[in-house]
């Protein structure tokens, strides 16, 4: 059953703690993306990767970090430097090129207490 | 950087009424994609438009790409409660990334 998975679905953290969100895909896609969505807002790009061991900053990369050690996996770390981390985080993947549709995971809702 | 604007931000309609959302870019786009996100869900791809003036239909949904490739619209005829959700456009201006609009949230009263 091909798809893209994210875990956990809900995550709570205390201020000052780093937290890592998981994203895995078995669609054999080269490109993977992380977006942040705030209530009633659109999707803002945090980071993207088009090949293993390489990734690029998106529009709102400050306070976040990523790694791409395997084609299937693109974890996102929300660091304590992120001023307002409470949000819905969406991971997506696609074949290379902007003419290919993006497939989204179910998302992780992060709440900072 | 590239910006893609969507209007309106919200739309309430009575079931059976039509609905339209508009997507506008200040720069020429190579392509436009449309996605739908149901409440509590994740965006799901609907369609892609590539050619100037292109029109595509999916049942009650009609998608258009402007002649100048700077704007696009999604029109839903005779809305149903199943149409509820947020509709996003995303466009590319010959770079290597798609930029998403802010979305239009559609609410349908039965």
XYZ file of N, CA and C in Angstrom:
669
model
N 0.850 -1.187 0.000
C 0.000 0.000 0.000
C 0.884 1.234 0.000
N 0.994 1.889 -1.157
C 1.906 3.019 -1.275
C 1.335 4.257 -0.649
N 2.236 5.087 -0.103
C 1.754 6.332 0.473
C 2.827 7.037 1.237
N 2.383 8.078 1.953
C 3.281 8.890 2.757
C 2.722 8.956 4.165
N 3.543 8.668 5.143
C 3.083 8.614 6.523
C 3.839 9.627 7.370
N 3.124 10.137 8.355
C 3.708 11.062 9.316
C 3.357 10.590 10.714
N 4.312 10.748 11.603
C 4.021 10.415 12.990
C 4.762 11.361 13.918
N 4.185 11.612 15.112
C 2.848 11.216 15.522
C 1.790 12.132 14.928
N 0.523 11.841 15.151
C -0.550 12.685 14.634
C -0.701 13.943 15.489
N -0.566 13.759 16.802
C -0.618 14.883 17.731
C 0.643 14.839 18.587
N 1.188 16.018 18.847
C 2.429 16.089 19.612
C 2.377 17.316 20.510
N 2.737 17.092 21.768
C 2.778 18.193 22.721
C 4.200 18.323 23.217
N 4.666 19.519 23.357
C 6.017 19.715 23.874
C 6.037 20.936 24.774
N 6.989 20.944 25.650
C 7.174 22.093 26.531
C 8.072 23.096 25.832
N 7.895 24.335 26.177
C 8.771 25.369 25.627
C 10.217 25.049 25.929
N 11.071 25.309 24.955
C 12.501 25.090 25.154
C 12.979 23.719 24.738
N 12.064 22.841 24.349
C 12.449 21.489 23.931
C 12.474 21.379 22.419
N 13.446 20.629 21.907
C 13.442 20.282 20.491
C 12.513 19.083 20.299
N 11.923 18.989 19.106
C 11.074 17.838 18.812
C 11.236 17.480 17.338
N 11.232 16.171 17.044
C 11.414 15.713 15.664
C 10.145 15.062 15.155
N 9.709 15.511 13.975
C 8.527 14.966 13.310
C 8.984 14.024 12.203
N 8.341 12.881 12.148
C 8.734 11.865 11.189
C 7.935 11.978 9.896
N 8.581 11.676 8.756
C 7.913 11.608 7.461
C 8.561 10.506 6.645
N 7.761 9.535 6.220
C 8.266 8.409 5.431
C 7.376 8.226 4.207
N 8.004 7.925 3.052
C 7.214 7.640 1.853
C 7.768 6.416 1.141
N 6.854 5.626 0.572
C 7.263 4.448 -0.201
C 6.794 4.570 -1.645
N 6.734 5.817 -2.123
C 6.311 6.090 -3.490
C 7.495 6.209 -4.450
N 8.699 6.027 -3.929
C 9.931 6.153 -4.722
C 10.097 7.569 -5.293
N 9.601 8.558 -4.565
C 9.731 9.946 -4.997
C 11.084 10.508 -4.593
N 11.663 11.296 -5.504
C 12.930 11.950 -5.188
C 12.735 13.199 -4.332
N 11.658 13.937 -4.566
C 11.452 15.211 -3.883
C 10.557 15.050 -2.661
N 10.950 15.722 -1.587
C 10.145 15.746 -0.374
C 10.119 17.162 0.185
N 9.025 17.492 0.882
C 8.780 18.868 1.313
C 8.194 18.874 2.726
N 8.452 19.955 3.440
C 7.776 20.220 4.708
C 7.096 21.572 4.613
N 5.790 21.563 5.012
C 5.007 22.791 5.028
C 4.474 23.015 6.441
N 4.243 24.273 6.737
C 3.581 24.639 7.987
C 2.243 25.278 7.623
N 1.200 24.904 8.369
C -0.125 25.485 8.145
C -0.658 25.981 9.482
N -0.980 27.264 9.550
C -1.595 27.850 10.737
C -3.096 27.965 10.494
N -3.897 28.027 11.574
C -5.361 28.034 11.427
C -5.833 29.059 10.412
N -6.617 28.602 9.442
C -7.171 29.494 8.439
C -6.161 30.035 7.452
N -4.961 29.459 7.444
C -3.902 29.975 6.584
C -3.546 28.978 5.496
N -2.747 29.434 4.568
C -2.261 28.576 3.498
C -1.078 27.748 3.941
N -0.392 27.190 2.974
C 0.777 26.338 3.228
C 2.044 27.144 2.993
N 2.901 27.140 3.997
C 4.180 27.839 3.860
C 5.305 26.816 3.880
N 6.207 26.928 2.924
C 7.276 25.954 2.738
C 8.401 26.187 3.746
N 8.769 25.118 4.458
C 9.843 25.211 5.452
C 11.165 24.760 4.830
N 11.199 23.545 4.340
C 12.380 22.975 3.698
C 11.927 22.023 2.592
N 12.798 21.809 1.623
C 12.547 20.786 0.639
C 13.854 20.109 0.250
N 13.708 18.903 -0.312
C 14.870 18.109 -0.706
C 14.554 17.430 -2.030
N 15.520 17.465 -2.926
C 15.318 16.845 -4.235
C 16.200 15.623 -4.428
N 17.114 15.401 -3.476
C 18.008 14.257 -3.591
C 18.559 13.936 -2.208
N 18.933 12.709 -2.019
C 19.494 12.304 -0.726
C 20.718 13.158 -0.391
N 20.825 13.482 0.880
C 21.941 14.265 1.429
C 21.994 15.708 0.919
N 20.884 16.181 0.404
C 20.811 17.590 -0.023
C 19.426 18.137 0.278
N 19.357 19.370 0.745
C 18.065 20.005 1.013
C 18.242 21.518 0.951
N 17.124 22.190 0.735
C 17.138 23.644 0.550
C 16.152 24.305 1.503
N 16.466 25.508 1.934
C 15.552 26.269 2.776
C 14.373 26.770 1.958
N 13.216 26.753 2.599
C 12.040 27.356 2.005
C 11.853 28.767 2.531
N 10.610 29.213 2.590
C 10.322 30.592 2.978
C 10.453 30.854 4.477
N 10.284 29.805 5.296
C 10.260 30.023 6.750
C 11.137 29.003 7.469
N 12.387 28.866 7.067
C 13.277 27.816 7.602
C 13.824 28.121 8.999
N 13.772 29.361 9.424
C 14.391 29.707 10.711
C 13.742 28.958 11.863
N 14.601 28.313 12.694
C 14.105 27.561 13.839
C 13.791 26.112 13.530
N 14.047 25.694 12.301
C 13.800 24.322 11.883
C 15.082 23.714 11.304
N 15.189 22.379 11.357
C 16.273 21.698 10.672
C 15.747 20.384 10.105
N 16.410 19.885 9.064
C 16.001 18.640 8.428
C 17.231 17.803 8.098
N 16.980 16.557 7.735
C 18.022 15.691 7.211
C 17.393 14.823 6.136
N 18.247 14.319 5.205
C 17.735 13.421 4.158
C 18.816 12.362 3.926
N 18.888 11.444 4.875
C 19.893 10.376 4.795
C 19.423 9.217 3.932
N 18.113 9.076 3.797
C 17.537 8.029 2.964
C 16.490 8.650 2.054
N 16.290 8.059 0.909
C 15.309 8.587 -0.051
C 13.908 8.581 0.543
N 13.631 7.579 1.381
C 12.282 7.400 1.892
C 11.932 8.314 3.058
N 12.935 8.936 3.673
C 12.714 9.587 4.952
C 13.181 11.038 4.946
N 12.391 11.919 5.554
C 12.737 13.350 5.583
C 12.244 13.937 6.907
N 12.922 13.643 8.024
C 12.456 14.138 9.319
C 12.707 15.633 9.511
N 11.794 16.250 10.233
C 11.872 17.684 10.530
C 12.045 17.876 12.032
N 13.039 18.648 12.436
C 13.226 18.988 13.838
C 12.810 20.432 14.062
N 11.902 20.597 15.010
C 11.475 21.931 15.417
C 12.322 22.281 16.636
N 13.188 23.249 16.522
C 14.109 23.555 17.606
C 13.512 24.587 18.549
N 14.171 24.749 19.666
C 13.714 25.725 20.658
C 13.862 27.154 20.143
N 14.577 27.326 19.035
C 14.756 28.654 18.457
C 13.526 29.117 17.672
N 12.619 28.192 17.385
C 11.398 28.545 16.659
C 10.461 29.263 17.622
N 10.156 30.532 17.338
C 9.443 31.372 18.295
C 7.994 30.975 18.497
N 7.356 30.490 17.474
C 5.926 30.183 17.567
C 5.657 28.847 16.882
N 6.044 27.734 17.502
C 6.013 26.451 16.809
C 4.651 25.767 16.742
N 3.664 26.223 17.501
C 2.357 25.572 17.484
C 1.727 25.730 16.115
N 1.480 24.596 15.439
C 0.947 24.631 14.073
C 0.679 23.213 13.604
N 0.124 23.121 12.415
C -0.103 21.840 11.744
C 1.006 21.693 10.702
N 1.755 20.577 10.785
C 2.892 20.372 9.897
C 2.567 19.273 8.883
N 2.754 19.590 7.632
C 2.451 18.665 6.534
C 3.720 18.329 5.771
N 3.900 17.051 5.540
C 4.991 16.554 4.720
C 4.413 16.141 3.371
N 5.149 16.344 2.302
C 4.686 15.955 0.970
C 5.846 15.378 0.179
N 5.506 14.631 -0.866
C 6.539 14.126 -1.756
C 6.032 14.180 -3.186
N 6.947 14.159 -4.118
C 6.569 14.169 -5.535
C 7.745 13.660 -6.363
N 7.459 13.344 -7.600
C 8.537 13.118 -8.551
C 9.192 14.471 -8.805
N 10.404 14.471 -9.313
C 11.114 15.723 -9.551
C 10.393 16.566 -10.607
N 10.400 17.880 -10.403
C 9.820 18.786 -11.387
C 8.502 19.358 -10.919
N 8.233 20.614 -11.269
C 7.038 21.302 -10.783
C 5.769 20.876 -11.510
N 5.884 20.035 -12.544
C 4.691 19.581 -13.242
C 4.116 18.312 -12.631
N 4.721 17.871 -11.547
C 4.244 16.661 -10.885
C 3.473 17.009 -9.629
N 2.361 16.297 -9.406
C 1.544 16.575 -8.239
C 2.275 16.185 -6.971
N 1.917 16.891 -5.887
C 2.485 16.559 -4.589
C 1.497 15.687 -3.820
N 2.029 14.674 -3.173
C 1.234 13.790 -2.334
C 1.521 14.156 -0.883
N 0.470 14.419 -0.131
C 0.642 14.872 1.238
C 0.393 13.749 2.244
N 1.133 13.809 3.350
C 0.862 12.932 4.470
C -0.300 13.475 5.285
N -0.726 12.739 6.321
C -1.881 13.155 7.125
C -1.610 14.332 8.047
N -0.331 14.675 8.247
C 0.004 15.831 9.068
C 0.253 15.497 10.524
N 1.015 16.364 11.175
C 1.246 16.295 12.626
C 0.845 17.639 13.219
N -0.020 17.570 14.226
C -0.434 18.814 14.903
C 0.422 18.983 16.145
N 1.276 19.996 16.145
C 2.196 20.256 17.250
C 1.640 21.380 18.116
N 1.603 21.109 19.410
C 1.176 22.128 20.377
C 2.278 22.319 21.408
N 2.679 23.556 21.588
C 3.685 23.873 22.602
C 2.979 24.396 23.839
N 3.255 23.747 24.959
C 2.556 24.088 26.203
C 3.350 25.093 27.033
N 9.981 37.278 -3.332
C 9.750 36.045 -4.056
C 8.382 36.015 -4.697
N 8.127 34.938 -5.381
C 6.838 34.801 -6.068
C 5.710 34.742 -5.067
N 4.601 35.439 -5.389
C 3.417 35.376 -4.546
C 2.222 34.952 -5.361
N 1.414 34.115 -4.753
C 0.173 33.680 -5.373
C -0.953 34.031 -4.408
N -1.879 34.865 -4.870
C -2.962 35.342 -4.019
C -4.259 34.656 -4.401
N -5.049 34.341 -3.378
C -6.339 33.710 -3.624
C -7.437 34.522 -2.982
N -8.549 34.671 -3.681
C -9.732 35.325 -3.124
C -10.984 34.559 -3.541
N -12.025 34.585 -2.686
C -12.029 35.151 -1.341
C -11.324 34.213 -0.355
N -11.143 34.673 0.863
C -10.530 33.836 1.884
C -11.557 32.833 2.418
N -12.810 33.301 2.550
C -13.906 32.454 3.022
C -15.126 32.659 2.124
N -15.950 31.641 2.022
C -17.204 31.756 1.281
C -18.239 30.826 1.888
N -19.370 31.429 2.293
C -20.507 30.634 2.751
C -21.518 30.603 1.620
N -22.014 29.424 1.278
C -23.069 29.330 0.253
C -24.156 28.407 0.752
N -25.338 28.574 0.181
C -26.442 27.660 0.434
C -26.253 26.478 -0.511
N -26.543 25.301 -0.043
C -26.430 24.127 -0.906
C -27.211 24.362 -2.194
N -26.589 24.047 -3.319
C -27.229 24.284 -4.615
C -26.747 25.544 -5.311
N -26.144 26.466 -4.548
C -25.601 27.684 -5.160
C -24.238 27.381 -5.783
N -23.826 28.257 -6.673
C -22.512 28.099 -7.296
C -21.444 28.770 -6.447
N -20.193 28.406 -6.704
C -19.045 28.933 -5.951
C -17.862 29.108 -6.898
N -17.129 30.200 -6.700
C -15.923 30.417 -7.498
C -14.804 30.958 -6.612
N -13.610 30.436 -6.798
C -12.423 30.958 -6.147
C -11.413 31.358 -7.215
N -10.685 32.442 -6.936
C -9.776 33.015 -7.920
C -8.346 33.006 -7.397
N -7.424 32.773 -8.293
C -6.006 32.685 -7.967
C -5.257 33.653 -8.877
N -4.438 34.527 -8.291
C -3.763 35.554 -9.081
C -2.283 35.624 -8.751
N -1.482 35.803 -9.802
C -0.041 35.936 -9.643
C 0.434 37.191 -10.349
N 1.452 37.834 -9.814
C 2.011 39.018 -10.450
C 2.955 38.639 -11.587
N 3.357 37.387 -11.637
C 4.258 36.927 -12.680
C 3.606 35.814 -13.487
N 4.087 35.598 -14.676
C 3.563 34.540 -15.529
C 3.908 33.176 -14.935
N 2.943 32.300 -14.948
C 3.124 30.969 -14.363
C 3.304 29.920 -15.460
N 4.144 28.959 -15.193
C 4.301 27.869 -16.151
C 3.158 26.867 -16.012
N 2.643 26.730 -14.794
C 1.544 25.801 -14.557
C 0.836 26.151 -13.252
N -0.384 25.688 -13.129
C -1.194 25.877 -11.916
C -1.710 24.510 -11.492
N -1.613 24.240 -10.207
C -2.228 23.031 -9.674
C -3.286 23.452 -8.649
N -4.350 22.669 -8.553
C -5.391 22.910 -7.565
C -5.484 21.708 -6.626
N -5.640 22.008 -5.335
C -5.747 20.986 -4.301
C -6.979 21.283 -3.447
N -7.537 20.205 -2.828
C -8.643 20.365 -1.895
C -8.241 19.749 -0.563
N -8.514 20.469 0.512
C -8.244 19.968 1.857
C -9.565 19.938 2.628
N -10.012 18.726 2.976
C -11.218 18.607 3.780
C -10.900 19.014 5.208
N -11.909 19.451 5.986
C -11.667 19.829 7.389
C -10.980 18.702 8.150
N -9.862 19.023 8.799
C -9.113 18.030 9.560
C -8.249 17.117 8.709
N -8.244 17.315 7.411
C -7.491 16.436 6.518
C -6.265 17.090 5.929
N -5.761 16.477 4.869
C -4.595 17.005 4.205
C -4.936 17.332 2.751
N -4.159 18.205 2.111
C -4.459 18.569 0.718
C -4.362 17.370 -0.211
N -5.306 17.321 -1.145
C -5.334 16.264 -2.147
C -5.379 16.930 -3.523
N -4.539 16.471 -4.415
C -4.430 17.034 -5.753
C -5.745 16.856 -6.515
N -6.177 17.932 -7.185
C -7.371 17.862 -8.023
C -7.009 17.849 -9.507
N -6.205 18.843 -9.930
C -5.964 18.996 -11.355
C -4.781 19.915 -11.610
N -4.236 19.848 -12.817
C -3.167 20.750 -13.227
C -3.542 21.396 -14.564
N -3.238 22.684 -14.690
C -3.428 23.419 -15.941
C -2.074 23.930 -16.409
N -1.824 23.803 -17.703
C -0.508 24.162 -18.245
C -0.599 25.162 -19.391
N -1.611 25.039 -20.216
C -1.703 25.854 -21.429
C -2.480 27.137 -21.207
N -2.088 28.184 -21.904
C -2.791 29.454 -21.869
C -4.249 29.261 -22.282
N -5.191 29.780 -21.459
C -6.606 29.689 -21.783
C -7.218 28.315 -21.573
N -6.469 27.416 -20.968
C -6.946 26.041 -20.799
C -8.157 25.985 -19.873
N -9.107 25.120 -20.228
C -10.286 24.870 -19.403
C -10.419 23.359 -19.228
N -10.571 22.939 -17.973
C -10.773 21.514 -17.693
C -11.970 21.354 -16.777
N -12.685 20.249 -16.954
C -13.858 19.995 -16.123
C -13.738 18.650 -15.436
N -14.224 18.621 -14.186
C -14.361 17.384 -13.437
C -15.760 17.424 -12.831
N -16.698 16.785 -13.469
C -18.097 16.757 -13.013
C -18.601 18.193 -12.812
N -18.861 18.621 -11.595
C -19.399 19.958 -11.349
C -18.302 21.019 -11.197
N -17.037 20.620 -11.287
C -15.927 21.555 -11.111
C -15.362 21.956 -12.473
N -15.171 23.267 -12.668
C -14.568 23.787 -13.896
C -13.358 24.620 -13.522
N -12.233 24.299 -14.125
C -10.962 24.969 -13.853
C -10.540 25.730 -15.107
N -10.071 26.971 -14.896
C -9.615 27.774 -16.035
C -8.246 28.359 -15.744
N -7.433 28.468 -16.781
C -6.135 29.126 -16.716
C -6.205 30.334 -17.644
N -5.855 31.511 -17.142
C -5.994 32.727 -17.916
C -5.125 32.761 -19.165
N -5.525 33.608 -20.094
C -4.783 33.720 -21.356
C -3.344 34.167 -21.122
N -3.145 35.038 -20.144
C -1.795 35.528 -19.835
C -1.051 34.614 -18.871
N -1.685 33.559 -18.442
C -1.099 32.599 -17.496
C -0.673 33.275 -16.193
N -1.493 34.246 -15.768
C -1.230 34.894 -14.485
C -2.371 34.669 -13.505
N -3.452 34.074 -13.953
C -4.568 33.842 -13.050
C -5.300 32.575 -13.426
N -6.055 32.090 -12.450
C -6.795 30.851 -12.632
C -8.047 30.909 -11.757
N -9.027 30.106 -12.109
C -10.240 30.048 -11.299
C -10.744 28.622 -11.213
N -11.450 28.375 -10.114
C -12.149 27.107 -9.903
C -13.609 27.447 -9.646
N -14.496 26.893 -10.437
C -15.919 27.144 -10.308
C -16.623 25.831 -10.001
N -17.460 25.839 -8.972
C -18.254 24.666 -8.630
C -19.721 25.004 -8.892
N -20.363 24.209 -9.685
C -21.784 24.393 -9.999
C -22.629 23.601 -9.010
N -23.677 24.241 -8.506
C -24.637 23.559 -7.620
C -23.919 22.829 -6.483
N -23.364 23.604 -5.567
C -22.565 23.020 -4.486
C -23.352 21.997 -3.679
N -22.600 21.044 -3.143
C -23.143 20.030 -2.245
C -22.353 20.083 -0.950
N -22.890 19.467 0.091
C -22.188 19.492 1.387
C -20.844 18.781 1.303
N -20.712 17.872 0.364
C -19.430 17.177 0.190
C -18.341 18.070 -0.398
N -18.723 19.255 -0.866
C -17.730 20.181 -1.425
C -17.029 21.000 -0.342
N -17.499 20.880 0.889
C -16.911 21.643 1.995
C -15.421 21.358 2.124
N -14.650 22.418 2.334
C -13.208 22.268 2.513
C -12.498 23.538 2.079
N -11.189 23.467 2.053
C -10.379 24.599 1.608
C -9.733 24.238 0.289
N -9.864 25.130 -0.669
C -9.318 24.916 -2.002
C -8.079 25.785 -2.177
N -6.974 25.142 -2.533
C -5.704 25.834 -2.728
C -5.283 25.771 -4.189
N -4.732 26.876 -4.670
C -4.031 26.829 -5.939
C -2.539 26.889 -5.624
N -1.735 26.361 -6.523
C -0.286 26.483 -6.390
C 0.290 26.702 -7.781
N 1.215 27.636 -7.870
C 1.741 27.998 -9.179
C 3.247 28.042 -9.195
N 3.804 27.936 -10.396
C 5.250 28.004 -10.576
C 5.570 29.032 -11.651
N 6.589 29.859 -11.392
C 6.956 30.885 -12.377
C 8.291 30.556 -13.018
N 8.447 29.316 -13.422
C 9.646 28.839 -14.121
C 10.829 28.660 -13.185
N 10.564 28.693 -11.889
C 11.604 28.319 -10.937
C 11.518 26.825 -10.719
N 11.951 26.363 -9.576
C 11.879 24.924 -9.355
C 10.938 24.555 -8.219
N 10.088 25.505 -7.809
C 9.192 25.236 -6.690
C 7.808 25.785 -6.970
N 6.823 25.068 -6.430
C 5.455 25.569 -6.459
C 5.214 26.458 -5.246
N 4.454 27.526 -5.445
C 4.058 28.404 -4.351
C 2.549 28.297 -4.171
N 2.129 28.027 -2.931
C 0.711 27.858 -2.655
C 0.055 29.196 -2.312
N -1.178 29.359 -2.796
C -1.980 30.490 -2.370
C -2.498 30.247 -0.960
N -3.151 31.266 -0.390
C -3.634 31.172 0.976
C -4.867 30.292 1.144
N -5.504 29.918 0.039
C -6.658 29.043 0.111
C -7.968 29.787 0.244
N -9.041 29.159 -0.226
C -10.400 29.647 -0.020
C -11.164 28.571 0.713
N -11.697 28.955 1.873
C -12.448 27.994 2.668
C -13.920 28.085 2.285
N -14.456 26.971 1.811
C -15.855 26.903 1.388
C -16.698 26.222 2.452
N -17.769 26.894 2.858
C -18.729 26.307 3.785
C -20.079 26.245 3.091
N -20.759 25.127 3.188
C -22.024 24.912 2.490
C -23.124 24.639 3.510
N -24.158 25.456 3.478
C -25.293 25.268 4.390
C -26.317 24.360 3.732
N -26.705 23.273 4.431
C -27.664 22.338 3.821
C -29.078 22.904 3.809
